[in-house]
DNA sequence: CGGATAGTTGACTTGCGTCAATCCGCGTGG
DNA sequence: CCACGCGGATTGACGCAAGTCAACTATCCG
């Protein structure tokens, strides 16, 4: 099932009947405040499960949005319920996936609460890179990263203008460059240091629980 | 099982074998940064399940700390696994509880990302009051609330000094008073307005899933 | 060429942090 | 009964990180 860039998979307040597995493309989960400001909760990437919470707690508290063209498969809620019943391993897999989501959200919360703008950005990019599973800590690393500065601002709790200044700093200090949808890490260790990044096992998807 | 004020139920990095049901008292879940700063993730209150994530993702990514003397019962991880297997309802109950936790954390994340200090505080207190289940939106409301200004600061992502100033403002504007472990809401609607609080169904514990 | 979308930059303002006292309530022991 | 110490709360002066406002530029695309 293809969804094109700029469309929603799920709207806040909606009563969802299915969740999604993301196969290709980038999405984000976000909430909107009554003032119109947006806070991005997470950026699911291919392989992630989206909207589990939305089928457990209805109506849903967040929106899901396609940042690029996206390929997903929808999973009907009744299927999840069946999976819970079927085998302990499947139930455990669902639960683990939820726990992993939560861990990522908690990490994001800590970023927002207790770090400066540049630390937040550095920490975020390192985590992102780790999630993309290119783990080599040394040398030049290049990734596709179609996030706009506006998206980053809404995720990292700052203004567009300020994330721009932060990115400039990171670029000038030869730490990383984000341009034209491409993220280049010039100095992994340098960025990790600014972000005070602690390697975290729950970031990587747990393969053992997939069947 | 009694735990006295100031003790930990769980340490970050530890490999937990059980989770807890909180019966009496107040606790908090937090993470520590390498700089020594602390970010409080949540304040579980009686009736809440603590540390589900810690038995699913090991070693655990957060600490659990008793803010007051606390009464809990420990639940061995094997029991949870059995519960998953036993009945679809029990599996669903565990999953719902996890989802509710996550919803609360997401709400907290949005607070930190996109609200000013006074908005964060106001929003936090309204949510707290709702969780304590005294729902009446009008009149004078009084609760036990043993959180120190330091705890609040670490939860709301600001300094002790600033939360003090914010509390003073809320007091002077006759909105709420926090003193000597007692929270008094003078003007519920006024506070809710500052916090731009949207009532949220997932805040209240879901009784239907308890058995 | 014009119009939309995203990124950049500068000047100015402000919310919140930092540093440094001081205060208050309370328990303990001389 | 008073002195002392301790943890938490309070206040003031000052500085800075990040927000706001307002252009301006680059790129793409029809």
Short mmCIF file of C-alpha atoms (C1' of nucleotides) in Angstrom, two decimals:
data_model
loop_
_atom_site.label_atom_id
_atom_site.label_comp_id
_atom_site.label_asym_id
_atom_site.label_seq_id
_atom_site.Cartn_x
_atom_site.Cartn_y
_atom_site.Cartn_z
CA UNK A 1 0.00 0.00 0.00
CA UNK A 2 1.51 3.29 -1.17
CA UNK A 3 0.94 6.60 0.55
CA UNK A 4 2.30 9.70 -1.04
CA UNK A 5 4.42 12.32 0.61
CA UNK A 6 2.42 14.84 2.61
CA UNK A 7 -0.51 12.54 3.39
CA UNK A 8 -1.59 11.27 6.79
CA UNK A 9 -1.76 7.64 7.82
CA UNK A 10 -3.65 8.59 10.93
CA UNK A 11 -5.20 11.72 12.39
CA UNK A 12 -5.23 12.69 16.04
CA UNK A 13 -8.68 12.05 17.46
CA UNK A 14 -9.46 9.40 14.90
CA UNK A 15 -10.58 5.94 16.00
CA UNK A 16 -8.10 3.68 14.30
CA UNK A 17 -8.80 0.13 13.29
CA UNK A 18 -5.40 -0.75 11.98
CA UNK A 19 -1.75 -0.18 12.53
CA UNK A 20 1.02 -0.22 9.94
CA UNK A 21 4.31 -1.77 9.14
CA UNK A 22 6.56 0.72 7.40
CA UNK A 23 8.40 -0.82 4.46
CA UNK A 24 9.82 2.16 2.61
CA UNK A 25 10.15 5.87 3.18
CA UNK A 26 10.08 8.16 6.20
CA UNK A 27 7.22 9.12 8.44
CA UNK A 28 6.70 11.01 11.66
CA UNK A 29 4.37 10.79 14.61
CA UNK A 30 3.32 14.10 16.09
CA UNK A 31 0.86 15.97 18.24
CA UNK A 32 -0.53 19.43 17.68
CA UNK A 33 -1.11 21.89 20.52
CA UNK A 34 -4.15 24.10 20.68
CA UNK A 35 -1.82 27.00 19.81
CA UNK A 36 -1.08 25.31 16.51
CA UNK A 37 2.47 24.39 17.40
CA UNK A 38 3.56 20.90 16.48
CA UNK A 39 5.73 18.48 18.44
CA UNK A 40 7.15 15.53 16.60
CA UNK A 41 7.32 12.44 18.79
CA UNK A 42 9.29 10.09 16.61
CA UNK A 43 10.52 9.37 13.11
CA UNK A 44 9.74 5.76 12.31
CA UNK A 45 11.97 4.27 9.66
CA UNK A 46 11.55 1.19 7.50
CA UNK A 47 10.96 -1.91 9.55
CA UNK A 48 9.14 -0.08 12.33
CA UNK A 49 5.63 -0.73 13.55
CA UNK A 50 3.42 2.36 13.57
CA UNK A 51 0.35 3.12 15.56
CA UNK A 52 0.22 0.27 18.02
CA UNK A 53 -0.80 2.75 20.68
CA UNK A 54 -3.52 4.09 18.43
CA UNK A 55 -5.35 0.79 18.33
CA UNK A 56 -5.04 0.20 22.06
CA UNK A 57 -6.11 3.66 23.20
CA UNK A 58 -8.93 5.11 21.17
CA UNK A 59 -9.45 7.71 19.98
CA UNK A 60 -5.79 8.08 19.18
CA UNK A 61 -3.66 10.81 20.75
CA UNK A 62 -1.30 11.39 17.83
CA UNK A 63 -1.07 11.73 14.07
CA UNK A 64 1.06 9.81 11.60
CA UNK A 65 2.34 11.62 8.59
CA UNK A 66 4.26 10.57 5.50
CA UNK A 67 7.36 12.75 5.12
CA UNK A 68 8.25 11.07 1.85
CA UNK A 69 6.36 8.69 -0.38
CA UNK A 70 5.88 5.66 1.77
CA UNK A 71 5.07 1.99 1.39
CA UNK A 72 3.27 0.36 4.28
CA UNK A 73 1.15 -2.64 5.00
CA UNK A 74 -1.88 -2.16 7.18
CA UNK A 75 -2.48 -4.64 9.97
CA UNK A 76 -6.04 -4.93 11.21
CA UNK A 77 -6.41 -4.63 14.98
CA UNK A 78 -8.15 -7.99 15.23
CA UNK A 79 -5.00 -9.59 13.85
CA UNK A 80 -2.96 -8.20 16.68
CA UNK A 81 -5.42 -9.54 19.17
CA UNK A 82 -5.21 -12.94 17.54
CA UNK A 83 -1.44 -12.80 17.57
CA UNK A 84 -1.53 -12.16 21.30
CA UNK A 85 -3.51 -15.28 21.75
CA UNK A 86 -1.72 -17.50 19.35
CA UNK A 87 1.65 -17.93 20.94
CA UNK A 88 3.53 -16.54 23.83
CA UNK A 89 6.33 -15.55 21.51
CA UNK A 90 4.10 -13.44 19.36
CA UNK A 91 2.59 -11.71 22.34
CA UNK A 92 6.06 -11.09 23.66
CA UNK A 93 7.21 -9.73 20.32
CA UNK A 94 4.41 -7.18 20.28
CA UNK A 95 5.14 -6.19 23.84
CA UNK A 96 8.85 -5.85 23.13
CA UNK A 97 8.17 -3.69 20.17
CA UNK A 98 6.03 -1.43 22.32
CA UNK A 99 8.75 -1.30 24.95
CA UNK A 100 11.35 -0.38 22.38
CA UNK A 101 9.16 2.44 21.08
CA UNK A 102 8.74 3.68 24.58
CA UNK A 103 12.47 3.59 25.24
CA UNK A 104 13.08 5.72 22.18
CA UNK A 105 10.43 8.19 23.29
CA UNK A 106 11.93 8.35 26.75
CA UNK A 107 15.33 9.07 25.26
CA UNK A 108 13.78 11.85 23.24
CA UNK A 109 12.08 13.23 26.34
CA UNK A 110 15.39 13.40 28.17
CA UNK A 111 16.92 15.21 25.21
CA UNK A 112 14.22 17.84 25.32
CA UNK A 113 14.27 18.25 29.07
CA UNK A 114 17.91 18.45 29.92
CA UNK A 115 20.04 19.35 26.92
CA UNK A 116 20.96 22.51 25.05
CA UNK A 117 19.99 23.00 21.43
CA UNK A 118 23.28 21.81 19.98
CA UNK A 119 23.43 18.85 22.34
CA UNK A 120 19.91 17.84 21.36
CA UNK A 121 20.78 18.01 17.69
CA UNK A 122 24.03 16.08 18.06
CA UNK A 123 22.43 13.43 20.22
CA UNK A 124 19.53 13.09 17.82
CA UNK A 125 21.70 12.57 14.78
CA UNK A 126 23.84 9.97 16.48
CA UNK A 127 20.79 8.06 17.58
CA UNK A 128 19.38 8.31 14.08
CA UNK A 129 22.55 6.98 12.57
CA UNK A 130 22.60 4.10 15.01
CA UNK A 131 19.03 3.27 14.15
CA UNK A 132 19.94 3.24 10.50
CA UNK A 133 22.35 0.51 11.59
CA UNK A 134 25.51 1.71 10.07
CA UNK A 135 27.43 1.23 13.21
CA UNK A 136 30.99 1.98 12.23
CA UNK A 137 32.13 4.67 14.65
CA UNK A 138 34.99 5.98 12.57
CA UNK A 139 35.40 7.72 9.23
CA UNK A 140 33.00 9.40 6.87
CA UNK A 141 29.42 8.24 6.93
CA UNK A 142 26.71 9.20 4.50
CA UNK A 143 22.96 8.63 4.78
CA UNK A 144 19.74 9.56 3.12
CA UNK A 145 17.86 11.90 5.47
CA UNK A 146 14.89 13.71 3.96
CA UNK A 147 14.05 15.70 7.10
CA UNK A 148 13.53 19.42 6.55
CA UNK A 149 14.84 21.96 9.02
CA UNK A 150 11.25 22.58 9.93
CA UNK A 151 10.76 18.91 10.81
CA UNK A 152 13.91 18.90 12.89
CA UNK A 153 12.83 22.05 14.70
CA UNK A 154 9.47 20.51 15.58
CA UNK A 155 11.13 17.34 16.78
CA UNK A 156 13.88 18.99 18.78
CA UNK A 157 11.73 21.64 20.38
CA UNK A 158 13.29 24.71 18.84
CA UNK A 159 12.57 27.17 16.04
CA UNK A 160 13.40 26.63 12.42
CA UNK A 161 15.74 29.57 12.64
CA UNK A 162 17.62 28.17 15.54
CA UNK A 163 18.06 24.68 14.14
CA UNK A 164 19.48 26.42 11.11
CA UNK A 165 22.09 28.15 13.26
CA UNK A 166 22.86 24.90 15.05
CA UNK A 167 23.32 23.04 11.79
CA UNK A 168 25.60 25.78 10.58
CA UNK A 169 27.72 25.40 13.66
CA UNK A 170 27.94 21.66 13.26
CA UNK A 171 28.93 22.16 9.65
CA UNK A 172 31.54 24.80 10.39
CA UNK A 173 33.04 22.70 13.12
CA UNK A 174 33.38 19.90 10.57
CA UNK A 175 31.13 17.57 12.53
CA UNK A 176 28.25 16.89 10.18
CA UNK A 177 26.49 18.28 7.13
CA UNK A 178 22.82 18.01 6.25
CA UNK A 179 22.06 19.18 2.73
CA UNK A 180 19.66 18.23 0.01
CA UNK A 181 18.31 15.24 1.89
CA UNK A 182 21.74 13.86 2.60
CA UNK A 183 23.32 13.55 6.02
CA UNK A 184 27.09 13.33 6.15
CA UNK A 185 28.81 12.57 9.42
CA UNK A 186 32.34 13.91 9.17
CA UNK A 187 33.33 13.15 12.74
CA UNK A 188 31.22 10.57 14.49
CA UNK A 189 33.10 10.72 17.75
CA UNK A 190 33.00 14.48 17.79
CA UNK A 191 29.25 14.54 17.36
CA UNK A 192 28.73 11.78 19.90
CA UNK A 193 30.79 13.75 22.36
CA UNK A 194 28.76 16.92 22.01
CA UNK A 195 25.56 14.92 22.32
CA UNK A 196 27.01 13.04 25.31
CA UNK A 197 25.66 9.97 23.62
CA UNK A 198 25.53 6.76 25.62
CA UNK A 199 25.24 3.71 23.38
CA UNK A 200 21.91 2.13 24.09
CA UNK A 201 20.99 -1.43 23.27
CA UNK A 202 17.29 -0.77 22.84
CA UNK A 203 17.86 1.51 19.88
CA UNK A 204 18.63 -1.31 17.50
CA UNK A 205 15.68 -3.35 16.47
CA UNK A 206 15.52 -6.62 18.31
CA UNK A 207 15.76 -9.23 15.60
CA UNK A 208 15.34 -12.16 17.93
CA UNK A 209 11.69 -11.30 18.46
CA UNK A 210 10.72 -11.31 14.81
CA UNK A 211 9.31 -14.45 13.35
CA UNK B 1 6.88 -4.98 50.72
CA UNK B 2 7.88 -1.62 52.20
CA UNK B 3 10.54 0.62 50.73
CA UNK B 4 11.54 3.69 52.62
CA UNK B 5 11.75 7.18 51.24
CA UNK B 6 14.98 7.87 49.39
CA UNK B 7 15.67 4.27 48.34
CA UNK B 8 15.72 2.90 44.83
CA UNK B 9 13.47 0.16 43.51
CA UNK B 10 15.61 -0.15 40.42
CA UNK B 11 18.89 1.26 39.15
CA UNK B 12 19.67 2.27 35.60
CA UNK B 13 21.86 -0.40 34.05
CA UNK B 14 20.60 -3.11 36.34
CA UNK B 15 19.17 -6.32 34.93
CA UNK B 16 15.76 -6.47 36.52
CA UNK B 17 13.88 -9.66 37.22
CA UNK B 18 10.73 -8.14 38.55
CA UNK B 19 8.40 -5.25 38.18
CA UNK B 20 6.24 -3.64 40.83
CA UNK B 21 2.72 -2.66 41.61
CA UNK B 22 2.66 0.53 43.62
CA UNK B 23 0.18 0.39 46.48
CA UNK B 24 1.04 3.38 48.61
CA UNK B 25 3.28 6.41 48.35
CA UNK B 26 4.93 8.31 45.54
CA UNK B 27 7.79 7.30 43.28
CA UNK B 28 9.53 8.61 40.21
CA UNK B 29 11.20 7.12 37.17
CA UNK B 30 14.22 9.01 35.94
CA UNK B 31 17.37 8.93 33.85
CA UNK B 32 20.70 10.53 34.63
CA UNK B 33 22.85 12.20 32.00
CA UNK B 34 26.58 11.83 31.94
CA UNK B 35 26.77 15.45 33.10
CA UNK B 36 24.98 14.41 36.27
CA UNK B 37 21.74 16.18 35.42
CA UNK B 38 18.58 14.24 36.09
CA UNK B 39 15.44 14.05 34.01
CA UNK B 40 12.34 12.65 35.66
CA UNK B 41 10.23 10.67 33.23
CA UNK B 42 7.12 10.05 35.29
CA UNK B 43 5.62 10.06 38.74
CA UNK B 44 3.78 6.79 39.22
CA UNK B 45 1.04 6.97 41.83
CA UNK B 46 -0.76 4.22 43.72
CA UNK B 47 -2.31 1.67 41.42
CA UNK B 48 0.34 2.07 38.74
CA UNK B 49 2.57 -0.65 37.35
CA UNK B 50 6.28 0.17 37.50
CA UNK B 51 9.13 -1.16 35.48
CA UNK B 52 7.40 -3.16 32.80
CA UNK B 53 9.90 -1.78 30.32
CA UNK B 54 12.74 -2.78 32.59
CA UNK B 55 11.93 -6.47 32.36
CA UNK B 56 11.41 -6.38 28.60
CA UNK B 57 14.55 -4.43 27.71
CA UNK B 58 17.56 -5.41 29.75
CA UNK B 59 19.62 -3.94 31.16
CA UNK B 60 17.12 -1.29 32.09
CA UNK B 61 17.40 2.27 30.82
CA UNK B 62 15.92 4.05 33.84
CA UNK B 63 15.87 4.16 37.62
CA UNK B 64 12.93 3.95 39.98
CA UNK B 65 13.10 5.90 43.18
CA UNK B 66 10.85 6.17 46.23
CA UNK B 67 9.99 9.81 46.88
CA UNK B 68 8.10 8.88 50.02
CA UNK B 69 7.86 5.70 51.99
CA UNK B 70 6.28 3.30 49.61
CA UNK B 71 4.42 0.00 49.66
CA UNK B 72 4.78 -2.18 46.59
CA UNK B 73 4.40 -5.74 45.57
CA UNK B 74 7.04 -7.23 43.34
CA UNK B 75 5.91 -9.25 40.33
CA UNK B 76 8.41 -11.74 38.95
CA UNK B 77 8.99 -11.44 35.21
CA UNK B 78 8.07 -15.10 34.65
CA UNK B 79 4.63 -14.28 36.00
CA UNK B 80 4.10 -11.64 33.35
CA UNK B 81 5.13 -14.08 30.68
CA UNK B 82 2.67 -16.60 32.04
CA UNK B 83 -0.05 -13.98 32.12
CA UNK B 84 0.56 -13.30 28.46
CA UNK B 85 0.01 -16.90 27.71
CA UNK B 86 -2.91 -17.56 29.98
CA UNK B 87 -5.66 -15.50 28.41
CA UNK B 88 -6.06 -13.00 25.70
CA UNK B 89 -7.57 -10.59 28.20
CA UNK B 90 -4.57 -10.67 30.45
CA UNK B 91 -2.20 -10.14 27.57
CA UNK B 92 -4.34 -7.26 26.43
CA UNK B 93 -4.39 -5.77 29.91
CA UNK B 94 -0.61 -5.74 30.08
CA UNK B 95 -0.38 -4.23 26.62
CA UNK B 96 -2.96 -1.56 27.47
CA UNK B 97 -1.11 -0.65 30.59
CA UNK B 98 2.06 -0.21 28.56
CA UNK B 99 0.21 1.91 26.04
CA UNK B 100 -1.20 4.12 28.75
CA UNK B 101 2.27 4.64 30.20
CA UNK B 102 3.52 5.56 26.81
CA UNK B 103 0.69 8.03 26.25
CA UNK B 104 1.57 9.77 29.49
CA UNK B 105 5.22 9.94 28.50
CA UNK B 106 4.32 11.33 25.11
CA UNK B 107 2.21 14.02 26.74
CA UNK B 108 5.18 14.87 28.93
CA UNK B 109 7.45 15.02 25.92
CA UNK B 110 5.15 17.50 24.21
CA UNK B 111 5.12 19.62 27.35
CA UNK B 112 8.89 19.79 27.35
CA UNK B 113 9.24 20.42 23.67
CA UNK B 114 6.67 23.06 22.95
CA UNK B 115 5.60 24.88 26.07
CA UNK B 116 6.96 27.70 28.20
CA UNK B 117 7.88 27.12 31.83
CA UNK B 118 4.60 28.33 33.26
CA UNK B 119 2.60 26.42 30.69
CA UNK B 120 4.53 23.25 31.49
CA UNK B 121 3.86 23.65 35.18
CA UNK B 122 0.17 24.42 34.75
CA UNK B 123 -0.32 21.56 32.34
CA UNK B 124 1.54 19.19 34.60
CA UNK B 125 -0.52 20.01 37.65
CA UNK B 126 -3.81 19.64 35.84
CA UNK B 127 -2.77 16.28 34.49
CA UNK B 128 -1.66 15.25 37.95
CA UNK B 129 -4.95 16.25 39.46
CA UNK B 130 -6.82 14.34 36.79
CA UNK B 131 -4.74 11.29 37.47
CA UNK B 132 -5.55 11.55 41.13
CA UNK B 133 -9.10 11.18 39.91
CA UNK B 134 -10.73 14.07 41.59
CA UNK B 135 -12.38 15.23 38.46
CA UNK B 136 -14.57 18.07 39.65
CA UNK B 137 -13.56 21.04 37.49
CA UNK B 138 -14.90 23.76 39.75
CA UNK B 139 -14.17 25.07 43.24
CA UNK B 140 -11.31 24.55 45.64
CA UNK B 141 -9.41 21.30 45.39
CA UNK B 142 -6.82 20.02 47.82
CA UNK B 143 -4.38 17.13 47.37
CA UNK B 144 -1.42 15.53 48.98
CA UNK B 145 1.63 16.21 46.79
CA UNK B 146 5.01 15.45 48.33
CA UNK B 147 7.05 16.63 45.36
CA UNK B 148 9.90 19.00 46.19
CA UNK B 149 10.69 21.94 43.95
CA UNK B 150 13.80 20.09 42.98
CA UNK B 151 11.75 17.10 41.81
CA UNK B 152 9.45 19.36 39.84
CA UNK B 153 12.39 21.11 38.24
CA UNK B 154 13.90 17.82 37.13
CA UNK B 155 10.58 16.67 35.75
CA UNK B 156 9.68 19.88 33.95
CA UNK B 157 13.10 20.55 32.50
CA UNK B 158 13.95 23.73 34.34
CA UNK B 159 16.02 24.84 37.31
CA UNK B 160 14.94 24.72 40.90
CA UNK B 161 15.16 28.48 40.94
CA UNK B 162 12.90 28.92 38.00
CA UNK B 163 10.21 26.51 39.15
CA UNK B 164 10.21 28.51 42.35
CA UNK B 165 9.51 31.70 40.41
CA UNK B 166 6.80 29.95 38.40
CA UNK B 167 5.13 28.61 41.53
CA UNK B 168 5.23 32.05 43.02
CA UNK B 169 3.47 33.46 40.00
CA UNK B 170 0.81 30.78 40.10
CA UNK B 171 0.31 31.52 43.77
CA UNK B 172 0.13 35.29 43.31
CA UNK B 173 -2.31 34.93 40.48
CA UNK B 174 -4.52 32.86 42.81
CA UNK B 175 -4.31 29.82 40.60
CA UNK B 176 -2.68 27.20 42.80
CA UNK B 177 -0.53 26.83 45.90
CA UNK B 178 2.01 24.11 46.64
CA UNK B 179 3.24 24.20 50.23
CA UNK B 180 4.34 21.67 52.79
CA UNK B 181 3.40 18.71 50.63
CA UNK B 182 -0.05 20.03 49.92
CA UNK B 183 -1.34 21.12 46.53
CA UNK B 184 -4.31 23.47 46.50
CA UNK B 185 -6.00 24.33 43.24
CA UNK B 186 -7.73 27.64 43.67
CA UNK B 187 -8.87 28.03 40.10
CA UNK B 188 -8.95 24.84 38.09
CA UNK B 189 -10.16 26.46 34.90
CA UNK B 190 -7.59 29.21 35.15
CA UNK B 191 -4.76 26.71 35.48
CA UNK B 192 -6.12 24.51 32.72
CA UNK B 193 -6.29 27.55 30.48
CA UNK B 194 -2.67 28.51 31.02
CA UNK B 195 -1.60 24.92 30.45
CA UNK B 196 -3.83 24.73 27.37
CA UNK B 197 -4.92 21.42 28.76
CA UNK B 198 -6.91 19.11 26.52
CA UNK B 199 -8.79 16.47 28.50
CA UNK B 200 -7.36 13.14 27.57
CA UNK B 201 -9.06 9.83 28.09
CA UNK B 202 -5.88 7.81 28.47
CA UNK B 203 -4.88 9.65 31.61
CA UNK B 204 -7.39 7.87 33.77
CA UNK B 205 -6.55 4.29 34.52
CA UNK B 206 -8.58 1.91 32.43
CA UNK B 207 -10.58 -0.07 34.91
CA UNK B 208 -12.13 -2.35 32.37
CA UNK B 209 -8.84 -4.08 31.78
CA UNK B 210 -8.23 -5.01 35.40
CA UNK B 211 -9.27 -8.41 36.56
"C1'" DC C 1 9.91 34.06 -16.35
"C1'" DG C 2 7.11 33.79 -12.03
"C1'" DG C 3 5.72 31.54 -8.02
"C1'" DA C 4 6.25 28.10 -4.40
"C1'" DT C 5 9.07 25.93 -1.00
"C1'" DA C 6 13.11 25.67 1.89
"C1'" DG C 7 17.09 27.56 3.69
"C1'" DT C 8 20.00 31.74 5.48
"C1'" DT C 9 21.23 35.74 7.84
"C1'" DG C 10 21.05 39.98 10.81
"C1'" DA C 11 19.22 42.91 14.65
"C1'" DC C 12 16.86 42.93 18.61
"C1'" DT C 13 14.33 40.97 22.72
"C1'" DT C 14 13.38 37.86 26.39
"C1'" DG C 15 12.81 33.71 29.17
"C1'" DC C 16 15.37 31.13 31.73
"C1'" DG C 17 19.94 29.84 33.71
"C1'" DT C 18 23.79 30.99 36.84
"C1'" DC C 19 25.80 32.64 40.95
"C1'" DA C 20 25.36 33.96 45.44
"C1'" DA C 21 23.06 35.00 49.51
"C1'" DT C 22 19.52 34.50 52.81
"C1'" DC C 23 15.63 32.45 55.08
"C1'" DC C 24 12.63 29.15 57.25
"C1'" DG C 25 11.11 24.98 59.72
"C1'" DC C 26 12.56 21.22 62.15
"C1'" DG C 27 15.09 17.84 64.65
"C1'" DT C 28 19.03 16.87 67.70
"C1'" DG C 29 21.91 17.24 71.31
"C1'" DG C 30 24.52 20.01 74.69
"C1'" DC D 1 15.74 25.82 76.32
"C1'" DC D 2 18.70 27.45 73.18
"C1'" DA D 3 22.34 26.61 69.51
"C1'" DC D 4 23.29 24.49 65.66
"C1'" DG D 5 22.97 22.18 61.31
"C1'" DC D 6 20.54 20.60 57.50
"C1'" DG D 7 17.42 20.32 53.55
"C1'" DG D 8 14.34 22.87 51.09
"C1'" DA D 9 12.53 27.32 49.67
"C1'" DT D 10 13.21 32.24 48.31
"C1'" DT D 11 15.10 36.32 46.38
"C1'" DG D 12 18.13 39.52 43.67
"C1'" DA D 13 21.56 40.75 40.11
"C1'" DC D 14 23.34 39.60 35.96
"C1'" DG D 15 24.33 37.04 31.52
"C1'" DC D 16 23.31 34.20 27.66
"C1'" DA D 17 20.85 30.86 24.70
"C1'" DA D 18 17.23 30.82 22.00
"C1'" DG D 19 13.01 33.20 20.29
"C1'" DT D 20 10.97 36.91 17.25
"C1'" DC D 21 10.68 39.81 13.33
"C1'" DA D 22 11.96 40.79 8.92
"C1'" DA D 23 14.47 40.43 4.88
"C1'" DC D 24 16.94 38.05 1.45
"C1'" DT D 25 18.67 33.92 -1.36
"C1'" DA D 26 18.66 29.45 -3.63
"C1'" DT D 27 16.40 25.86 -6.01
"C1'" DC D 28 13.09 23.69 -8.40
"C1'" DC D 29 9.29 23.36 -11.58
"C1'" DG D 30 5.59 24.53 -14.62
#
